[in-house]
Amino acid sequence: MSGAREEILGRIRAALADVPEAEGAADVPVPRDYRRGGAVTGKELVARFAERIRDYHADVRRVRPGDLAGAVAAVCAETDVRRLVVPPGVPDEWRPTGVELVDDHGLSPSELDAIDGALTGCAAAIAETGTLVLDGHGVCGRRLLTLIPDHHICVVRAEQIVALVSEAISRLRPAVTEQAVPVTLVSGPSASSDIELNRVEGVHGPRHLQVFILEGKSTE
């Protein structure tokens, strides 16, 4: 055994010297005094979310429900997105014209790679961190939809925006929390940096993230 490893293990043993041998992880109380709700609400909450996710290089636009399809079509024209994959849960009111829409019924990774972008909703959005929460169900679509195409267009209803991570978790479907369904948290387009902090986007997912905040009464 190397000297460094023995030193590390020795420190661990010393730190655990007064712990009873029969004590397990389940016997140790876990502090639950973290914040469970934010003080910011309403328009200020929406503005904070928009500001934070924009900091991560997302394109953020605020629209009325009746204007959404046209706004999505405009973004597709601006970004040369000609084909969009949509999960089964996306309502007709979200679907733009002038773009080829491909319904996802188990498309393969290679089929998704040939599509320019994905149009999805979200399960919740977190203002403090500028984060979209996708639970892989309904309007969120399968995880692959938001990992392979180069563009991700996500619709967020204003009432889905919460202040804190703990609030977002409480919004998830029971199936997610009870069955440990994977949840994807998205804060901006996919990005990575090398040791010199040179940022490269699109390495692990979409290079472009467009977020539409839906304000006003929505049919979805």
GROMACS .gro file of N, CA and C in nm, residues 12-177:
model
  498
   12ILE      N    1  -0.913   0.896   0.785
   12ILE     CA    2  -1.054   0.856   0.789
   12ILE      C    3  -1.082   0.774   0.915
   13ARG      N    4  -0.994   0.680   0.944
   13ARG     CA    5  -1.013   0.598   1.064
   13ARG      C    6  -1.012   0.684   1.190
   14ALA      N    7  -0.923   0.783   1.194
   14ALA     CA    8  -0.914   0.870   1.311
   14ALA      C    9  -1.042   0.952   1.327
   15ALA      N   10  -1.098   0.998   1.214
   15ALA     CA   11  -1.220   1.078   1.220
   15ALA      C   12  -1.339   0.995   1.265
   16LEU      N   13  -1.334   0.864   1.238
   16LEU     CA   14  -1.446   0.775   1.274
   16LEU      C   15  -1.423   0.701   1.405
   17ALA      N   16  -1.320   0.738   1.477
   17ALA     CA   17  -1.282   0.664   1.598
   17ALA      C   18  -1.393   0.659   1.702
   18ASP      N   19  -1.473   0.767   1.714
   18ASP     CA   20  -1.576   0.770   1.817
   18ASP      C   21  -1.713   0.726   1.766
   19VAL      N   22  -1.719   0.673   1.644
   19VAL     CA   23  -1.847   0.628   1.587
   19VAL      C   24  -1.868   0.481   1.623
   20PRO      N   25  -1.982   0.447   1.682
   20PRO     CA   26  -2.009   0.307   1.717
   20PRO      C   27  -2.005   0.216   1.594
   21GLU      N   28  -1.953   0.098   1.609
   21GLU     CA   29  -1.939   0.006   1.497
   21GLU      C   30  -2.074  -0.032   1.437
   22ALA      N   31  -2.177  -0.035   1.519
   22ALA     CA   32  -2.309  -0.078   1.470
   22ALA      C   33  -2.385   0.034   1.398
   23GLU      N   34  -2.333   0.155   1.403
   23GLU     CA   35  -2.404   0.268   1.341
   23GLU      C   36  -2.390   0.263   1.190
   24GLY      N   37  -2.504   0.278   1.121
   24GLY     CA   38  -2.505   0.280   0.975
   24GLY      C   39  -2.546   0.416   0.921
   25ALA      N   40  -2.544   0.429   0.790
   25ALA     CA   41  -2.577   0.557   0.728
   25ALA      C   42  -2.719   0.601   0.761
   26ALA      N   43  -2.811   0.503   0.770
   26ALA     CA   44  -2.951   0.536   0.798
   26ALA      C   45  -2.971   0.590   0.939
   27ASP      N   46  -2.874   0.570   1.026
   27ASP     CA   47  -2.886   0.617   1.165
   27ASP      C   48  -2.844   0.763   1.182
   28VAL      N   49  -2.783   0.819   1.079
   28VAL     CA   50  -2.732   0.956   1.089
   28VAL      C   51  -2.838   1.054   1.041
   29PRO      N   52  -2.879   1.149   1.125
   29PRO     CA   53  -2.981   1.246   1.084
   29PRO      C   54  -2.930   1.338   0.973
   30VAL      N   55  -3.016   1.364   0.875
   30VAL     CA   56  -2.981   1.452   0.763
   30VAL      C   57  -3.049   1.587   0.784
   31PRO      N   58  -2.974   1.697   0.787
   31PRO     CA   59  -3.035   1.829   0.804
   31PRO      C   60  -3.133   1.859   0.690
   32ARG      N   61  -3.250   1.905   0.725
   32ARG     CA   62  -3.351   1.940   0.626
   32ARG      C   63  -3.391   2.086   0.641
   33ASP      N   64  -3.296   2.170   0.681
   33ASP     CA   65  -3.329   2.310   0.706
   33ASP      C   66  -3.296   2.400   0.588
   34TYR      N   67  -3.287   2.340   0.467
   34TYR     CA   68  -3.263   2.422   0.348
   34TYR      C   69  -3.390   2.499   0.312
   35ARG      N   70  -3.373   2.601   0.229
   35ARG     CA   71  -3.489   2.681   0.190
   35ARG      C   72  -3.584   2.599   0.104
   36ARG      N   73  -3.712   2.612   0.132
   36ARG     CA   74  -3.813   2.536   0.057
   36ARG      C   75  -3.900   2.626  -0.029
   37GLY      N   76  -3.885   2.756  -0.016
   37GLY     CA   77  -3.965   2.848  -0.096
   37GLY      C   78  -3.894   2.980  -0.111
   38GLY      N   79  -3.914   3.044  -0.226
   38GLY     CA   80  -3.849   3.172  -0.252
   38GLY      C   81  -3.940   3.288  -0.221
   39ALA      N   82  -3.880   3.404  -0.199
   39ALA     CA   83  -3.958   3.524  -0.167
   39ALA      C   84  -4.006   3.596  -0.292
   40VAL      N   85  -3.942   3.569  -0.406
   40VAL     CA   86  -3.977   3.637  -0.530
   40VAL      C   87  -4.093   3.565  -0.598
   41THR      N   88  -4.191   3.640  -0.646
   41THR     CA   89  -4.308   3.581  -0.711
   41THR      C   90  -4.347   3.664  -0.833
   42GLY      N   91  -4.445   3.614  -0.906
   42GLY     CA   92  -4.504   3.689  -1.015
   42GLY      C   93  -4.408   3.729  -1.125
   43LYS      N   94  -4.424   3.853  -1.172
   43LYS     CA   95  -4.344   3.902  -1.284
   43LYS      C   96  -4.196   3.905  -1.252
   44GLU      N   97  -4.164   3.934  -1.127
   44GLU     CA   98  -4.023   3.938  -1.087
   44GLU      C   99  -3.960   3.799  -1.097
   45LEU      N  100  -4.037   3.697  -1.066
   45LEU     CA  101  -3.988   3.559  -1.075
   45LEU      C  102  -3.960   3.523  -1.221
   46VAL      N  103  -4.053   3.559  -1.309
   46VAL     CA  104  -4.035   3.532  -1.452
   46VAL      C  105  -3.913   3.606  -1.505
   47ALA      N  106  -3.899   3.732  -1.464
   47ALA     CA  107  -3.786   3.812  -1.510
   47ALA      C  108  -3.653   3.754  -1.462
   48ARG      N  109  -3.651   3.704  -1.341
   48ARG     CA  110  -3.527   3.647  -1.288
   48ARG      C  111  -3.489   3.520  -1.364
   49PHE      N  112  -3.588   3.436  -1.391
   49PHE     CA  113  -3.559   3.315  -1.469
   49PHE      C  114  -3.504   3.351  -1.606
   50ALA      N  115  -3.569   3.446  -1.673
   50ALA     CA  116  -3.523   3.487  -1.806
   50ALA      C  117  -3.381   3.540  -1.801
   51GLU      N  118  -3.352   3.620  -1.700
   51GLU     CA  119  -3.217   3.677  -1.687
   51GLU      C  120  -3.113   3.568  -1.663
   52ARG      N  121  -3.144   3.475  -1.574
   52ARG     CA  122  -3.045   3.372  -1.538
   52ARG      C  123  -3.018   3.276  -1.654
   53ILE      N  124  -3.122   3.231  -1.722
   53ILE     CA  125  -3.097   3.135  -1.829
   53ILE      C  126  -3.036   3.204  -1.950
   54ARG      N  127  -3.064   3.333  -1.965
   54ARG     CA  128  -2.999   3.410  -2.073
   54ARG      C  129  -2.849   3.423  -2.046
   55ASP      N  130  -2.812   3.428  -1.920
   55ASP     CA  131  -2.669   3.433  -1.884
   55ASP      C  132  -2.594   3.310  -1.935
   56TYR      N  133  -2.667   3.199  -1.954
   56TYR     CA  134  -2.605   3.076  -2.003
   56TYR      C  135  -2.612   3.065  -2.155
   57HIS      N  136  -2.634   3.178  -2.222
   57HIS     CA  137  -2.635   3.187  -2.368
   57HIS      C  138  -2.761   3.130  -2.432
   58ALA      N  139  -2.870   3.126  -2.359
   58ALA     CA  140  -2.997   3.086  -2.418
   58ALA      C  141  -3.064   3.209  -2.479
   59ASP      N  142  -3.138   3.188  -2.587
   59ASP     CA  143  -3.218   3.294  -2.649
   59ASP      C  144  -3.356   3.288  -2.585
   60VAL      N  145  -3.397   3.393  -2.517
   60VAL     CA  146  -3.522   3.392  -2.441
   60VAL      C  147  -3.621   3.492  -2.500
   61ARG      N  148  -3.743   3.448  -2.522
   61ARG     CA  149  -3.848   3.536  -2.576
   61ARG      C  150  -3.977   3.512  -2.497
   62ARG      N  151  -4.049   3.619  -2.474
   62ARG     CA  152  -4.174   3.611  -2.398
   62ARG      C  153  -4.289   3.638  -2.494
   63VAL      N  154  -4.385   3.543  -2.500
   63VAL     CA  155  -4.493   3.552  -2.598
   63VAL      C  156  -4.626   3.518  -2.534
   64ARG      N  157  -4.733   3.558  -2.602
   64ARG     CA  158  -4.868   3.518  -2.563
   64ARG      C  159  -4.899   3.383  -2.627
   65PRO      N  160  -4.989   3.305  -2.566
   65PRO     CA  161  -5.020   3.172  -2.620
   65PRO      C  162  -5.059   3.174  -2.767
   66GLY      N  163  -5.139   3.272  -2.807
   66GLY     CA  164  -5.184   3.276  -2.946
   66GLY      C  165  -5.076   3.310  -3.045
   67ASP      N  166  -4.965   3.364  -2.997
   67ASP     CA  167  -4.855   3.404  -3.085
   67ASP      C  168  -4.742   3.302  -3.088
   68LEU      N  169  -4.755   3.195  -3.011
   68LEU     CA  170  -4.641   3.103  -2.996
   68LEU      C  171  -4.601   3.035  -3.126
   69ALA      N  172  -4.696   2.976  -3.197
   69ALA     CA  173  -4.661   2.902  -3.318
   69ALA      C  174  -4.590   2.991  -3.419
   70GLY      N  175  -4.639   3.115  -3.434
   70GLY     CA  176  -4.575   3.208  -3.525
   70GLY      C  177  -4.436   3.246  -3.480
   71ALA      N  178  -4.418   3.261  -3.348
   71ALA     CA  179  -4.286   3.296  -3.294
   71ALA      C  180  -4.187   3.182  -3.313
   72VAL      N  181  -4.234   3.059  -3.295
   72VAL     CA  182  -4.147   2.942  -3.318
   72VAL      C  183  -4.108   2.935  -3.465
   73ALA      N  184  -4.204   2.959  -3.554
   73ALA     CA  185  -4.175   2.958  -3.698
   73ALA      C  186  -4.071   3.064  -3.733
   74ALA      N  187  -4.082   3.181  -3.670
   74ALA     CA  188  -3.986   3.289  -3.697
   74ALA      C  189  -3.846   3.251  -3.653
   75VAL      N  190  -3.835   3.190  -3.535
   75VAL     CA  191  -3.703   3.146  -3.486
   75VAL      C  192  -3.645   3.039  -3.577
   76CYS      N  193  -3.729   2.948  -3.623
   76CYS     CA  194  -3.680   2.844  -3.714
   76CYS      C  195  -3.627   2.906  -3.843
   77ALA      N  196  -3.695   3.008  -3.894
   77ALA     CA  197  -3.649   3.075  -4.015
   77ALA      C  198  -3.517   3.147  -3.990
   78GLU      N  199  -3.505   3.211  -3.874
   78GLU     CA  200  -3.383   3.284  -3.841
   78GLU      C  201  -3.262   3.192  -3.826
   79THR      N  202  -3.285   3.073  -3.775
   79THR     CA  203  -3.175   2.981  -3.743
   79THR      C  204  -3.160   2.867  -3.844
   80ASP      N  205  -3.235   2.876  -3.954
   80ASP     CA  206  -3.228   2.776  -4.061
   80ASP      C  207  -3.267   2.636  -4.012
   81VAL      N  208  -3.363   2.631  -3.922
   81VAL     CA  209  -3.417   2.503  -3.876
   81VAL      C  210  -3.533   2.465  -3.968
   82ARG      N  211  -3.517   2.356  -4.041
   82ARG     CA  212  -3.618   2.316  -4.138
   82ARG      C  213  -3.699   2.195  -4.093
   83ARG      N  214  -3.643   2.117  -4.002
   83ARG     CA  215  -3.712   1.998  -3.952
   83ARG      C  216  -3.709   2.000  -3.800
   84LEU      N  217  -3.826   1.979  -3.739
   84LEU     CA  218  -3.838   1.978  -3.594
   84LEU      C  219  -3.900   1.846  -3.550
   85VAL      N  220  -3.839   1.783  -3.452
   85VAL     CA  221  -3.902   1.666  -3.392
   85VAL      C  222  -3.985   1.712  -3.273
   86VAL      N  223  -4.104   1.655  -3.260
   86VAL     CA  224  -4.193   1.694  -3.150
   86VAL      C  225  -4.241   1.568  -3.078
   87PRO      N  226  -4.243   1.570  -2.945
   87PRO     CA  227  -4.296   1.456  -2.870
   87PRO      C  228  -4.448   1.451  -2.883
   88PRO      N  229  -4.508   1.335  -2.858
   88PRO     CA  230  -4.653   1.319  -2.874
   88PRO      C  231  -4.735   1.418  -2.791
   89GLY      N  232  -4.683   1.466  -2.679
   89GLY     CA  233  -4.762   1.552  -2.592
   89GLY      C  234  -4.772   1.697  -2.633
   90VAL      N  235  -4.698   1.738  -2.736
   90VAL     CA  236  -4.699   1.879  -2.776
   90VAL      C  237  -4.833   1.914  -2.841
   91PRO      N  238  -4.903   2.017  -2.792
   91PRO     CA  239  -5.035   2.051  -2.845
   91PRO      C  240  -5.026   2.116  -2.983
   92ASP      N  241  -5.135   2.112  -3.057
   92ASP     CA  242  -5.138   2.170  -3.191
   92ASP      C  243  -5.107   2.319  -3.190
   93GLU      N  244  -5.146   2.387  -3.081
   93GLU     CA  245  -5.127   2.532  -3.073
   93GLU      C  246  -4.980   2.572  -3.071
   94TRP      N  247  -4.892   2.478  -3.041
   94TRP     CA  248  -4.749   2.508  -3.037
   94TRP      C  249  -4.682   2.485  -3.172
   95ARG      N  250  -4.745   2.409  -3.259
   95ARG     CA  251  -4.680   2.361  -3.381
   95ARG      C  252  -4.675   2.469  -3.487
   96PRO      N  253  -4.554   2.504  -3.534
   96PRO     CA  254  -4.540   2.610  -3.634
   96PRO      C  255  -4.570   2.558  -3.775
   97THR      N  256  -4.601   2.650  -3.864
   97THR     CA  257  -4.615   2.617  -4.006
   97THR      C  258  -4.486   2.655  -4.077
   98GLY      N  259  -4.468   2.603  -4.197
   98GLY     CA  260  -4.348   2.633  -4.272
   98GLY      C  261  -4.227   2.553  -4.230
   99VAL      N  262  -4.247   2.459  -4.138
   99VAL     CA  263  -4.139   2.373  -4.089
   99VAL      C  264  -4.189   2.228  -4.096
  100GLU      N  265  -4.102   2.137  -4.137
  100GLU     CA  266  -4.140   1.997  -4.137
  100GLU      C  267  -4.138   1.944  -3.994
  101LEU      N  268  -4.253   1.900  -3.946
  101LEU     CA  269  -4.264   1.848  -3.810
  101LEU      C  270  -4.260   1.695  -3.814
  102VAL      N  271  -4.172   1.639  -3.733
  102VAL     CA  272  -4.156   1.494  -3.728
  102VAL      C  273  -4.200   1.446  -3.590
  103ASP      N  274  -4.309   1.372  -3.584
  103ASP     CA  275  -4.356   1.319  -3.456
  103ASP      C  276  -4.264   1.207  -3.410
  104ASP      N  277  -4.230   1.212  -3.283
  104ASP     CA  278  -4.139   1.110  -3.229
  104ASP      C  279  -4.217   0.987  -3.184
  105HIS      N  280  -4.191   0.879  -3.253
  105HIS     CA  281  -4.249   0.750  -3.213
  105HIS      C  282  -4.135   0.650  -3.202
  106GLY      N  283  -4.036   0.688  -3.123
  106GLY     CA  284  -3.922   0.599  -3.104
  106GLY      C  285  -3.816   0.612  -3.211
  107LEU      N  286  -3.793   0.734  -3.260
  107LEU     CA  287  -3.690   0.757  -3.361
  107LEU      C  288  -3.554   0.713  -3.309
  108SER      N  289  -3.473   0.659  -3.398
  108SER     CA  290  -3.339   0.612  -3.360
  108SER      C  291  -3.244   0.731  -3.347
  109PRO      N  292  -3.131   0.713  -3.280
  109PRO     CA  293  -3.032   0.821  -3.270
  109PRO      C  294  -2.989   0.874  -3.406
  110SER      N  295  -2.971   0.787  -3.504
  110SER     CA  296  -2.930   0.834  -3.637
  110SER      C  297  -3.041   0.914  -3.704
  111GLU      N  298  -3.166   0.876  -3.682
  111GLU     CA  299  -3.278   0.952  -3.737
  111GLU      C  300  -3.287   1.089  -3.671
  112LEU      N  301  -3.267   1.095  -3.541
  112LEU     CA  302  -3.269   1.223  -3.470
  112LEU      C  303  -3.153   1.311  -3.512
  113ASP      N  304  -3.040   1.250  -3.543
  113ASP     CA  305  -2.923   1.327  -3.584
  113ASP      C  306  -2.946   1.398  -3.717
  114ALA      N  307  -3.040   1.349  -3.797
  114ALA     CA  308  -3.071   1.410  -3.926
  114ALA      C  309  -3.175   1.521  -3.914
  115ILE      N  310  -3.222   1.547  -3.793
  115ILE     CA  311  -3.324   1.650  -3.769
  115ILE      C  312  -3.259   1.771  -3.705
  116ASP      N  313  -3.302   1.891  -3.748
  116ASP     CA  314  -3.235   2.015  -3.704
  116ASP      C  315  -3.260   2.049  -3.558
  117GLY      N  316  -3.382   2.026  -3.511
  117GLY     CA  317  -3.413   2.070  -3.375
  117GLY      C  318  -3.527   1.994  -3.313
  118ALA      N  319  -3.551   2.022  -3.185
  118ALA     CA  320  -3.661   1.960  -3.110
  118ALA      C  321  -3.745   2.069  -3.045
  119LEU      N  322  -3.876   2.051  -3.048
  119LEU     CA  323  -3.969   2.143  -2.982
  119LEU      C  324  -4.033   2.069  -2.866
  120THR      N  325  -4.009   2.116  -2.744
  120THR     CA  326  -4.063   2.050  -2.626
  120THR      C  327  -4.119   2.152  -2.527
  121GLY      N  328  -4.186   2.101  -2.427
  121GLY     CA  329  -4.221   2.180  -2.310
  121GLY      C  330  -4.128   2.141  -2.197
  122CYS      N  331  -4.169   2.169  -2.074
  122CYS     CA  332  -4.088   2.131  -1.958
  122CYS      C  333  -4.181   2.095  -1.842
  123ALA      N  334  -4.125   2.033  -1.740
  123ALA     CA  335  -4.203   1.998  -1.621
  123ALA      C  336  -4.204   2.113  -1.522
  124ALA      N  337  -4.098   2.192  -1.522
  124ALA     CA  338  -4.085   2.309  -1.433
  124ALA      C  339  -3.964   2.389  -1.480
  125ALA      N  340  -3.949   2.507  -1.424
  125ALA     CA  341  -3.832   2.591  -1.452
  125ALA      C  342  -3.792   2.660  -1.323
  126ILE      N  343  -3.662   2.673  -1.302
  126ILE     CA  344  -3.609   2.725  -1.175
  126ILE      C  345  -3.546   2.862  -1.198
  127ALA      N  346  -3.601   2.964  -1.130
  127ALA     CA  347  -3.554   3.100  -1.152
  127ALA      C  348  -3.415   3.124  -1.095
  128GLU      N  349  -3.388   3.074  -0.976
  128GLU     CA  350  -3.261   3.104  -0.910
  128GLU      C  351  -3.141   3.053  -0.990
  129THR      N  352  -3.158   2.941  -1.057
  129THR     CA  353  -3.046   2.882  -1.131
  129THR      C  354  -3.061   2.893  -1.282
  130GLY      N  355  -3.174   2.945  -1.331
  130GLY     CA  356  -3.195   2.953  -1.474
  130GLY      C  357  -3.197   2.816  -1.538
  131THR      N  358  -3.283   2.728  -1.487
  131THR     CA  359  -3.279   2.587  -1.526
  131THR      C  360  -3.415   2.536  -1.573
  132LEU      N  361  -3.414   2.459  -1.681
  132LEU     CA  362  -3.532   2.387  -1.727
  132LEU      C  363  -3.530   2.247  -1.667
  133VAL      N  364  -3.646   2.198  -1.626
  133VAL     CA  365  -3.657   2.064  -1.569
  133VAL      C  366  -3.739   1.978  -1.665
  134LEU      N  367  -3.677   1.872  -1.718
  134LEU     CA  368  -3.743   1.781  -1.812
  134LEU      C  369  -3.755   1.644  -1.748
  135ASP      N  370  -3.877   1.589  -1.747
  135ASP     CA  371  -3.897   1.460  -1.680
  135ASP      C  372  -3.917   1.343  -1.776
  136GLY      N  373  -3.893   1.366  -1.905
  136GLY     CA  374  -3.900   1.257  -2.002
  136GLY      C  375  -4.041   1.208  -2.031
  137HIS      N  376  -4.142   1.290  -2.004
  137HIS     CA  377  -4.282   1.248  -2.018
  137HIS      C  378  -4.360   1.360  -2.086
  138GLY      N  379  -4.463   1.323  -2.164
  138GLY     CA  380  -4.551   1.422  -2.223
  138GLY      C  381  -4.479   1.522  -2.310
  139VAL      N  382  -4.502   1.652  -2.282
  139VAL     CA  383  -4.443   1.757  -2.364
  139VAL      C  384  -4.291   1.764  -2.352
  140CYS      N  385  -4.235   1.703  -2.249
  140CYS     CA  386  -4.089   1.704  -2.234
  140CYS      C  387  -4.022   1.612  -2.336
  141GLY      N  388  -4.091   1.506  -2.374
  141GLY     CA  389  -4.033   1.413  -2.469
  141GLY      C  390  -3.924   1.327  -2.408
  142ARG      N  391  -3.878   1.231  -2.488
  142ARG     CA  392  -3.768   1.145  -2.443
  142ARG      C  393  -3.640   1.227  -2.429
  143ARG      N  394  -3.550   1.177  -2.346
  143ARG     CA  395  -3.425   1.249  -2.321
  143ARG      C  396  -3.343   1.267  -2.448
  144LEU      N  397  -3.345   1.169  -2.538
  144LEU     CA  398  -3.267   1.178  -2.661
  144LEU      C  399  -3.308   1.298  -2.747
  145LEU      N  400  -3.436   1.338  -2.739
  145LEU     CA  401  -3.483   1.449  -2.822
  145LEU      C  402  -3.411   1.578  -2.791
  146THR      N  403  -3.371   1.595  -2.667
  146THR     CA  404  -3.307   1.720  -2.627
  146THR      C  405  -3.156   1.704  -2.611
  147LEU      N  406  -3.102   1.594  -2.663
  147LEU     CA  407  -2.957   1.572  -2.659
  147LEU      C  408  -2.894   1.567  -2.798
  148ILE      N  409  -2.966   1.513  -2.896
  148ILE     CA  410  -2.905   1.488  -3.027
  148ILE      C  411  -2.922   1.603  -3.126
  149PRO      N  412  -3.044   1.654  -3.153
  149PRO     CA  413  -3.056   1.765  -3.249
  149PRO      C  414  -2.978   1.889  -3.204
  150ASP      N  415  -2.939   1.970  -3.301
  150ASP     CA  416  -2.853   2.085  -3.273
  150ASP      C  417  -2.927   2.199  -3.205
  151HIS      N  418  -3.058   2.205  -3.222
  151HIS     CA  419  -3.139   2.313  -3.163
  151HIS      C  420  -3.243   2.252  -3.069
  152HIS      N  421  -3.260   2.316  -2.955
  152HIS     CA  422  -3.367   2.278  -2.862
  152HIS      C  423  -3.453   2.401  -2.839
  153ILE      N  424  -3.580   2.392  -2.878
  153ILE     CA  425  -3.676   2.499  -2.854
  153ILE      C  426  -3.768   2.452  -2.742
  154CYS      N  427  -3.768   2.523  -2.631
  154CYS     CA  428  -3.844   2.480  -2.514
  154CYS      C  429  -3.947   2.585  -2.474
  155VAL      N  430  -4.069   2.541  -2.454
  155VAL     CA  431  -4.178   2.629  -2.414
  155VAL      C  432  -4.199   2.617  -2.263
  156VAL      N  433  -4.199   2.731  -2.196
  156VAL     CA  434  -4.217   2.735  -2.050
  156VAL      C  435  -4.339   2.820  -2.019
  157ARG      N  436  -4.439   2.762  -1.956
  157ARG     CA  437  -4.551   2.843  -1.910
  157ARG      C  438  -4.509   2.922  -1.787
  158ALA      N  439  -4.549   3.047  -1.780
  158ALA     CA  440  -4.506   3.134  -1.671
  158ALA      C  441  -4.537   3.073  -1.534
  159GLU      N  442  -4.649   3.004  -1.524
  159GLU     CA  443  -4.687   2.945  -1.394
  159GLU      C  444  -4.602   2.824  -1.358
  160GLN      N  445  -4.522   2.775  -1.451
  160GLN     CA  446  -4.432   2.663  -1.421
  160GLN      C  447  -4.303   2.710  -1.355
  161ILE      N  448  -4.277   2.839  -1.355
  161ILE     CA  449  -4.152   2.891  -1.302
  161ILE      C  450  -4.160   2.901  -1.150
  162VAL      N  451  -4.064   2.841  -1.082
  162VAL     CA  452  -4.055   2.848  -0.936
  162VAL      C  453  -3.920   2.908  -0.900
  163ALA      N  454  -3.906   2.944  -0.774
  163ALA     CA  455  -3.783   3.011  -0.733
  163ALA      C  456  -3.667   2.915  -0.712
  164LEU      N  457  -3.692   2.803  -0.644
  164LEU     CA  458  -3.583   2.717  -0.596
  164LEU      C  459  -3.591   2.575  -0.651
  165VAL      N  460  -3.480   2.506  -0.643
  165VAL     CA  461  -3.473   2.366  -0.687
  165VAL      C  462  -3.571   2.280  -0.608
  166SER      N  463  -3.580   2.302  -0.478
  166SER     CA  464  -3.670   2.221  -0.395
  166SER      C  465  -3.816   2.236  -0.439
  167GLU      N  466  -3.854   2.354  -0.482
  167GLU     CA  467  -3.990   2.376  -0.531
  167GLU      C  468  -4.013   2.301  -0.662
  168ALA      N  469  -3.912   2.300  -0.748
  168ALA     CA  470  -3.925   2.230  -0.876
  168ALA      C  471  -3.941   2.080  -0.854
  169ILE      N  472  -3.866   2.025  -0.760
  169ILE     CA  473  -3.877   1.881  -0.732
  169ILE      C  474  -4.018   1.846  -0.686
  170SER      N  475  -4.078   1.934  -0.607
  170SER     CA  476  -4.214   1.906  -0.558
  170SER      C  477  -4.318   1.912  -0.669
  171ARG      N  478  -4.283   1.974  -0.783
  171ARG     CA  479  -4.375   1.983  -0.896
  171ARG      C  480  -4.373   1.857  -0.984
  172LEU      N  481  -4.274   1.773  -0.966
  172LEU     CA  482  -4.261   1.657  -1.053
  172LEU      C  483  -4.372   1.555  -1.029
  173ARG      N  484  -4.401   1.478  -1.131
  173ARG     CA  485  -4.503   1.373  -1.120
  173ARG      C  486  -4.464   1.271  -1.014
  174PRO      N  487  -4.561   1.213  -0.945
  174PRO     CA  488  -4.529   1.110  -0.845
  174PRO      C  489  -4.447   0.995  -0.904
  175ALA      N  490  -4.472   0.962  -1.032
  175ALA     CA  491  -4.397   0.853  -1.094
  175ALA      C  492  -4.248   0.883  -1.099
  176VAL      N  493  -4.214   1.011  -1.110
  176VAL     CA  494  -4.074   1.049  -1.117
  176VAL      C  495  -4.006   1.028  -0.983
  177THR      N  496  -4.069   1.077  -0.877
  177THR     CA  497  -4.007   1.069  -0.745
  177THR      C  498  -4.018   0.930  -0.683
   0.00000   0.00000   0.00000
